[in-house]
Amino acid sequence: MKLVEALATISKGASSGGELLRVALVCGFTPLHLQTFLHAELQSRFPNHRIEIVTGTYGDVAGSLSSLVADGLEAVAVPLEWEDLDRRLGTRHLGGWGPGNLSSIHEQTRMRLSQLMILFERISKSIPVILSLPTLPLPPLFFTGAQRSGAWETALENEIFSFAAALTQHQRIRLIGAQRLQYLSPLSQRLDVKSEWTAGFPYSLLHASTVAGSMAQLIENPLPKKGLISDLDNTFWSGIIGEAGASEISWDLDHHSQGNGLYQQLLKTLAEEGVLVGVASKNDPSVIDEVLKRNDLIFDLNKAYPLDVSWGSKSAAVSRILETWNINADSVVFVDDDPLELAEVQAAHPTMTCLRFPRQHPQEIFELIVELRDLFGRDKISEEDQLRLESIRASANFVGTGDAEGFSEVLLEQAEPELTLTLKKDAEDARAFELLNKTNQFNLNGRRFTEAGWQNYLGEKDTFLLTAAYQDRFGPLGKIAVLAGRMNGEGLIVESWVMSCRAFSRRIEHQCLKSLFAAFNCETITFDYERTQRNGPVTSFLSGLMEETDTSRPRLSRQRFTEVCPRLFHRVREIKE
Amino acid sequence: MSEISVKLGECFAAVFPQLPSEEIPNATPTVVEGWDSIATITLVSVIEEQFGIQIDPEDIEHFVSYQAVLDYLTAKQVNQD
């Protein structure tokens, strides 16, 4: 982003109004253009918000962090530089170099990092901390010269690496990826000495823009894609299996098809992380059966689900896969080597990310793999991520055994369902937060939360949080439902309610309400319901419960619920605060 | 209106979005709200970016009005030619 574009974005955003989103930018230098770029990047990512950037005291990162009041802040962004660790590691202060000072510089750096660690740990208990570790080059103060790494230089770098390793253990501390930053903003183009000496701002415009963009991305922390649908011929492997046969396709160095092998390796990794991997291929299914017998595939195709192999259109195959996964196109990436197929799928699913596999171009294949890695990047791998595919397979196996309203009562009973209901306001429950922000279909009103907003909500004394984890004899689904609301004089109000589509038709929603009536001993539950484009399932569910369905805040009495609640088969385990 | 003045007007509009375009030619720190030292640095950076030039630090103190900046850029353009 250019500076003039950033200013225009800010100017445009200033008139848009909307909810306030405040971010603290704490740096030892004058924030100047970094503040401008960060404001603009956040405005682009949060177009319906009014952005405000608050800044700290010049030259005093630790002091600014110590006095930071997290209330009302969405995040704190800290571009830490060498000079913040010891002023002798900058160029604005004179008289501190020389071989006799190196030991004390190292010691001062170590002490300052220890101090900052305590501050970051404290702040991250309330809000996310977005941090870039020294991005500017060390000044030429080492006697070895820059062409050779000496003991003192590596000792300083080692302190930073150890510091970074410790920080990554904290859920709400997010470090900007140093390699990506290096790629986008080369070291040689980062420092602007003139700006540093005249304005106290050491970053070149390119570097300021890059750091701000990275910070804004980590503040937004967008949800990763959930599924990848891949073509096979000249994508998953090199060659056309229908013409060459299963023994002639390849994915290795010897056959100049290492890119296909690397792609398979990525798919295997993604699948192990819980990404859904499906296949849409125009082929004869019997030909694919042959390749399934090969035991040298890097990614075992038996682990892809579903395998949609037919001579029909790719877009129809993709639609069938989406239906099986029960997720939206905007959560899915489609990869194919054929531009026409990509265009056809893109036209049918405009919100899907469609990427071309650039066969015969190794560099471009590598870049595609890097891009895919980023699209599926996540904070951590949860238990639910690893259960997802198997639970979809298990659900699909029972299609056809259910009645019009879902699974048959016999099946529900024989499934030996167990539900763990936890009534506890745990702000550290990342899965609950994730479900609230990604579930579309069974979603009471489509309301989303920022991390700070969710923390504040749970901090209100009259609110509650109920989460539900499910398993049956076919396997666990993990944590699949979240209800949040509050008690007031009228009874219980449910303000947010989401449930994973994998858990539909198991009467979990009924069991949740039954438990709420019991836990709060209330006579009514009011639902803060709003119709959205996608929340048909929750609308249908509430319609089935209520006597009157045309009210915007439907209210359910205990008596009515008892009358309409179907038979429940769950063995319920309750955990309370 | 010269190409330089058009481009410079865009720079001023970016840095001072509240300033009506017809008032840009008369802009000085005393009449433009928010034209402080930070705004001057931002203006210099925008001009450097948009014109693809480097401005010497000692020249910045002469940036006391739109007209002064225009004169500076015009002179620099002449020198460059």
XYZ file of C-alpha atoms in Angstrom, chain A residues 22 69 71 166 174 234 298 321 395 419:
10
model
C -9.263 0.546 19.191
C -5.047 -0.077 30.071
C -10.095 -2.100 28.646
C 8.945 -18.702 24.741
C 1.155 -13.629 17.873
C -1.605 -33.297 -13.862
C 2.590 -39.632 -0.589
C -18.634 -32.557 -2.109
C -22.519 -39.264 9.407
C -23.274 -35.200 25.929
